[in-house]
C-alpha positions as a LaTeX table, in Angstrom:
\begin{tabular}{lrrr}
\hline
Residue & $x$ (\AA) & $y$ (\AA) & $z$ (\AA) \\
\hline
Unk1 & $-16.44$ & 18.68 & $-75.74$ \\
Unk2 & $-14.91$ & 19.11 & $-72.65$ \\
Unk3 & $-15.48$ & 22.79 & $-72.42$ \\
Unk4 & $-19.32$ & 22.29 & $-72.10$ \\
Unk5 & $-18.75$ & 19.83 & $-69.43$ \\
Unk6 & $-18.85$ & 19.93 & $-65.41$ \\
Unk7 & $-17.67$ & 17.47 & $-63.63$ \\
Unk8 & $-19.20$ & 16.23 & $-60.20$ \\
Unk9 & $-18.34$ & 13.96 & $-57.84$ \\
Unk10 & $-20.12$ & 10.24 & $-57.72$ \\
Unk11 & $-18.61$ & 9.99 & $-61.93$ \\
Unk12 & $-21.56$ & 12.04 & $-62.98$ \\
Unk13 & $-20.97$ & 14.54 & $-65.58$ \\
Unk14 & $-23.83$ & 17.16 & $-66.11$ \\
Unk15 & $-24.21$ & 18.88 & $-69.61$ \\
Unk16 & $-23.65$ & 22.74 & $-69.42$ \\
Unk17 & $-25.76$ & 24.24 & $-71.50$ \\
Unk18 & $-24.63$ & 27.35 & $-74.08$ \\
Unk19 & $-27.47$ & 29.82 & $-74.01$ \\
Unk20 & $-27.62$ & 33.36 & $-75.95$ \\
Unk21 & $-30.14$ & 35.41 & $-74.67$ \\
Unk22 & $-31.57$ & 37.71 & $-77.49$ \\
Unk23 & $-32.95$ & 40.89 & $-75.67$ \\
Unk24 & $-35.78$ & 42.03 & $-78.40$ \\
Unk25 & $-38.46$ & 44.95 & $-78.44$ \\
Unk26 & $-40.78$ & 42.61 & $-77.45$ \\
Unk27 & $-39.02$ & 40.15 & $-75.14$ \\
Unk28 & $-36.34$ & 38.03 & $-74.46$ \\
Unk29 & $-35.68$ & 34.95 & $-76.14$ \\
Unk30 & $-32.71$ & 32.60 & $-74.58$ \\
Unk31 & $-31.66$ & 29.91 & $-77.51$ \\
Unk32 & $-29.63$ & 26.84 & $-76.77$ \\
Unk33 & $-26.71$ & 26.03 & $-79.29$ \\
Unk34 & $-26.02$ & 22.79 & $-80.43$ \\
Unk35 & $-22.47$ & 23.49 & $-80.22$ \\
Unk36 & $-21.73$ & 19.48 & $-80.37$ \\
Unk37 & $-23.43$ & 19.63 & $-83.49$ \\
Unk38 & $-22.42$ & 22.77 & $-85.61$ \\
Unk39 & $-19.19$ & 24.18 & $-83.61$ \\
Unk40 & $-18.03$ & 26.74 & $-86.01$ \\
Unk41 & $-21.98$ & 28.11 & $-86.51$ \\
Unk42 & $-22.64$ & 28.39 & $-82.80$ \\
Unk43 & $-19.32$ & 30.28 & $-82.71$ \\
Unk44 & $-19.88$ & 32.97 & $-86.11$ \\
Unk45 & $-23.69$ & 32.98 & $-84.49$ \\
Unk46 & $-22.17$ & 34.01 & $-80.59$ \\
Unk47 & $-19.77$ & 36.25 & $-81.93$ \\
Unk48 & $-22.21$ & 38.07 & $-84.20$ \\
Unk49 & $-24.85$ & 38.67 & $-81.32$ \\
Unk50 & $-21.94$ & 39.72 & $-79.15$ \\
Unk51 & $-20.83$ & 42.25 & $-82.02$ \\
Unk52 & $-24.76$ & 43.61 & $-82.20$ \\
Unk53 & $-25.16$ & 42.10 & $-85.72$ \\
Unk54 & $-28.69$ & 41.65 & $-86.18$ \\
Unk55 & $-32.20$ & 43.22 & $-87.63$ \\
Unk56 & $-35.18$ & 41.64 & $-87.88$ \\
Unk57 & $-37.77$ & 40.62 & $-90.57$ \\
Unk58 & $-40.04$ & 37.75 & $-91.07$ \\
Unk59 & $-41.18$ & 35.19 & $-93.30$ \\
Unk60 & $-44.89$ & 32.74 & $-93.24$ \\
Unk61 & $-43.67$ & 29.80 & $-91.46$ \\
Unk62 & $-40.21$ & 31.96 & $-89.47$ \\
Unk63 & $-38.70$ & 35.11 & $-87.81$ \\
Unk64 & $-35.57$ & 35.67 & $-89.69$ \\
Unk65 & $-32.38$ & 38.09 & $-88.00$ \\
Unk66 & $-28.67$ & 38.57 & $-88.85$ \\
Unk67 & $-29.06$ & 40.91 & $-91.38$ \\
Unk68 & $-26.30$ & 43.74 & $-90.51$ \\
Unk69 & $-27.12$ & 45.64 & $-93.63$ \\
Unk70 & $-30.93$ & 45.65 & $-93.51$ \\
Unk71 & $-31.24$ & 44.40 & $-96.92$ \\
Unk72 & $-32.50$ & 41.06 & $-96.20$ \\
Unk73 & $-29.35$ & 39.89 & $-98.01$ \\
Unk74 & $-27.59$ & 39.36 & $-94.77$ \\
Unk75 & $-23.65$ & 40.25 & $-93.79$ \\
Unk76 & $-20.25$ & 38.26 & $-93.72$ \\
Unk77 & $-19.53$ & 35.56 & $-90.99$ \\
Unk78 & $-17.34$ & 36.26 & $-88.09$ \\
Unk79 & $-15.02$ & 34.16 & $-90.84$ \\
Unk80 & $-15.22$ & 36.44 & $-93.56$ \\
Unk81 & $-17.04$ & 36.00 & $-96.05$ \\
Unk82 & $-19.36$ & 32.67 & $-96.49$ \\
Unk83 & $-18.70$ & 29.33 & $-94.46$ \\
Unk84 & $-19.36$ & 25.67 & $-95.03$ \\
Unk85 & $-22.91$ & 23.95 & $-93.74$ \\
Unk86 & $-22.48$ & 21.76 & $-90.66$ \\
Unk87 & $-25.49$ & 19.77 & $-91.20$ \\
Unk88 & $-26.90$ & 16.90 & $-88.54$ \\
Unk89 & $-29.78$ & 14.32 & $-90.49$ \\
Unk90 & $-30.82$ & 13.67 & $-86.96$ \\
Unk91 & $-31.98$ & 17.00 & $-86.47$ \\
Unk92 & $-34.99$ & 18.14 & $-88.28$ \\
Unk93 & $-37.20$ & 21.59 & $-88.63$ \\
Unk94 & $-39.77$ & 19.55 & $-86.55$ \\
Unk95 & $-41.92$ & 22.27 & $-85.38$ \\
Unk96 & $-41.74$ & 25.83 & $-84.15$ \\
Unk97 & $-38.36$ & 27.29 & $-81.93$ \\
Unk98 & $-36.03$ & 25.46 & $-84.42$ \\
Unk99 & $-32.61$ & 27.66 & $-84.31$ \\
Unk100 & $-31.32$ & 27.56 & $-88.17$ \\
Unk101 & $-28.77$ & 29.39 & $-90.67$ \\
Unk102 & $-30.38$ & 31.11 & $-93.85$ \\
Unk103 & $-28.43$ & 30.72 & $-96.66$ \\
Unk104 & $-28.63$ & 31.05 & $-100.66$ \\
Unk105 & $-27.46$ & 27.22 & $-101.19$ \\
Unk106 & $-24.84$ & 24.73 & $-99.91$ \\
Unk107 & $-21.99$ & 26.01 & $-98.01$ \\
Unk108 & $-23.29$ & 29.68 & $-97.56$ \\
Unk109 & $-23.95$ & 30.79 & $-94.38$ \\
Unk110 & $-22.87$ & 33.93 & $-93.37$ \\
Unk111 & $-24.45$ & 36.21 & $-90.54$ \\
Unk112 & $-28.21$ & 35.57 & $-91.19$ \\
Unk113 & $-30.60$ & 32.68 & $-88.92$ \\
Unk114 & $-34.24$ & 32.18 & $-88.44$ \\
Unk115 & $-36.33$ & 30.49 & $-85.67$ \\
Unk116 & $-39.33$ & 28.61 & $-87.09$ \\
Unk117 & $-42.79$ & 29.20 & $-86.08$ \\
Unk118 & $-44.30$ & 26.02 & $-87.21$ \\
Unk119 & $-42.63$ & 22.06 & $-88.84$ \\
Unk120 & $-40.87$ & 23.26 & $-91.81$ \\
Unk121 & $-39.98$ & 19.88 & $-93.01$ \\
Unk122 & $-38.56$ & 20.83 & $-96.51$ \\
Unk123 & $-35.60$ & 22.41 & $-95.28$ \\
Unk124 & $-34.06$ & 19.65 & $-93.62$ \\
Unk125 & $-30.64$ & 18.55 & $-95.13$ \\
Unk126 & $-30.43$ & 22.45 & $-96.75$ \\
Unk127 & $-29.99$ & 24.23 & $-93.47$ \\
Unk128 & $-27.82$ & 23.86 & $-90.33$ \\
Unk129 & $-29.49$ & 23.64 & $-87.37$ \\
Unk130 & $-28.01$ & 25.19 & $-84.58$ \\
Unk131 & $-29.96$ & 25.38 & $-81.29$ \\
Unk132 & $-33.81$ & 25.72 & $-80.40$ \\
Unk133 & $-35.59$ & 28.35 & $-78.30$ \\
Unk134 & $-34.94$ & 27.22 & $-74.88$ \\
Unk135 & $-37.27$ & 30.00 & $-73.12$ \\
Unk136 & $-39.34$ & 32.93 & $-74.65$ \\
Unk137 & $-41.63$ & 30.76 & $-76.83$ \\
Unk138 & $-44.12$ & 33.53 & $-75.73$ \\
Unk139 & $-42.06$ & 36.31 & $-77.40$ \\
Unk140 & $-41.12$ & 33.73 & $-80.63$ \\
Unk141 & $-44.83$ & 33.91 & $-81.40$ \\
Unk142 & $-45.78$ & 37.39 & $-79.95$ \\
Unk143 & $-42.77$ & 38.34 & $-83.60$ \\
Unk144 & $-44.72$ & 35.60 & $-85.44$ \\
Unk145 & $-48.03$ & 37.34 & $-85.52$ \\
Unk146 & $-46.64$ & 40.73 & $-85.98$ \\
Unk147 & $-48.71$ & 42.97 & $-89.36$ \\
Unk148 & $-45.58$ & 42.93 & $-92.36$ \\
Unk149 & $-45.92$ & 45.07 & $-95.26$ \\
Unk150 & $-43.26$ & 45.22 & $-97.99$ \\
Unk151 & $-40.87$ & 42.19 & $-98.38$ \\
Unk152 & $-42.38$ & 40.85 & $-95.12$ \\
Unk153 & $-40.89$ & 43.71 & $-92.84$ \\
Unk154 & $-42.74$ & 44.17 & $-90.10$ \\
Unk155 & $-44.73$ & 47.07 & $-90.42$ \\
Unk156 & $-43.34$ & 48.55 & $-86.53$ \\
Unk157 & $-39.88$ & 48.70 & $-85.99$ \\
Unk158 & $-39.00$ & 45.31 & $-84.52$ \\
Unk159 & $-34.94$ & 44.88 & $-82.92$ \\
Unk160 & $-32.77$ & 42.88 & $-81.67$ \\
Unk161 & $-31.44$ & 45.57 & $-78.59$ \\
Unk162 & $-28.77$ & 43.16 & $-77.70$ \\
Unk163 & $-27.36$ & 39.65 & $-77.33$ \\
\hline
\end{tabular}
């Protein structure tokens, strides 16, 4: 993609890397898209954070956002509606600070995600990966161990302030 590229002189061409730093209650966490990978997620996932589309709740093995309407049902994609999966085989949930989309089956992603917190090996080939925690493992796992009460919400008010 030649937008993520920068070229230098000597024929070397350095990878530019597409960060989104989530600024939560806690701490900041900057992921890395795989925008060679899943284009039109890194995109709806971008324009989302831009847009202050998020909320957070968690799950046993992840720390699940996106959810506009604070249902845990999630919102529309910056595409309206649902979009199709853009899913890699070479990328697997291999262990915690795995960038992913939730969805309710094939081909529906909309505005939620979740960032593992350990291998989580049984979604691979169901969910898109995206991108992977590039710094703030600290704060990933400082979320992970938060108390949840009720449909694991955390039991403090836990937010994504901006992206």
């Amino acid at each position: 993609d030649p937008h993520n590229r920068i070229s230098i002189s000597f024929g070397l061409v350095i990878e530019r890397m597409d960060v989104v730093y989530l600024e939560t209650s806690v701490g900041t966490i900057a992921v890395e898209l795989y925008s060679q990978h899943a284009p039109r997620t890194c995109d709806n996932f971008r324009e989302l954070a831009k847009m202050g589309k998020n909320g957070l709740f968690f799950h046993n093995q992840m720390i699940q956002g996106g959810d506009p309407t604070g249902t845990g049902r999630g919102g529309e994609s910056v595409y309206g509606g649902k979009f199709e999966d853009e899913i890699t085989p070479q990328l697997r949930h291999t262990g915690a600070g795995v960038l992913s989309m939730a969805n309710s089956g094939a081909n529906t992603n909309g505005s939620q995600f979740f960032i593992t917190l350990a291998p989580t090996p049984w979604l691979d080939g169901k969910h898109t990966i995206f991108g992977r925690v590039h710094s703030g493992m600290k704060v990933v796992r400082q979320l992970g161990s938060v108390p949840t009460g009720a449909q694991d919400r955390p039991t403090t008010e836990i937010r994504i302030i901006r992206a």
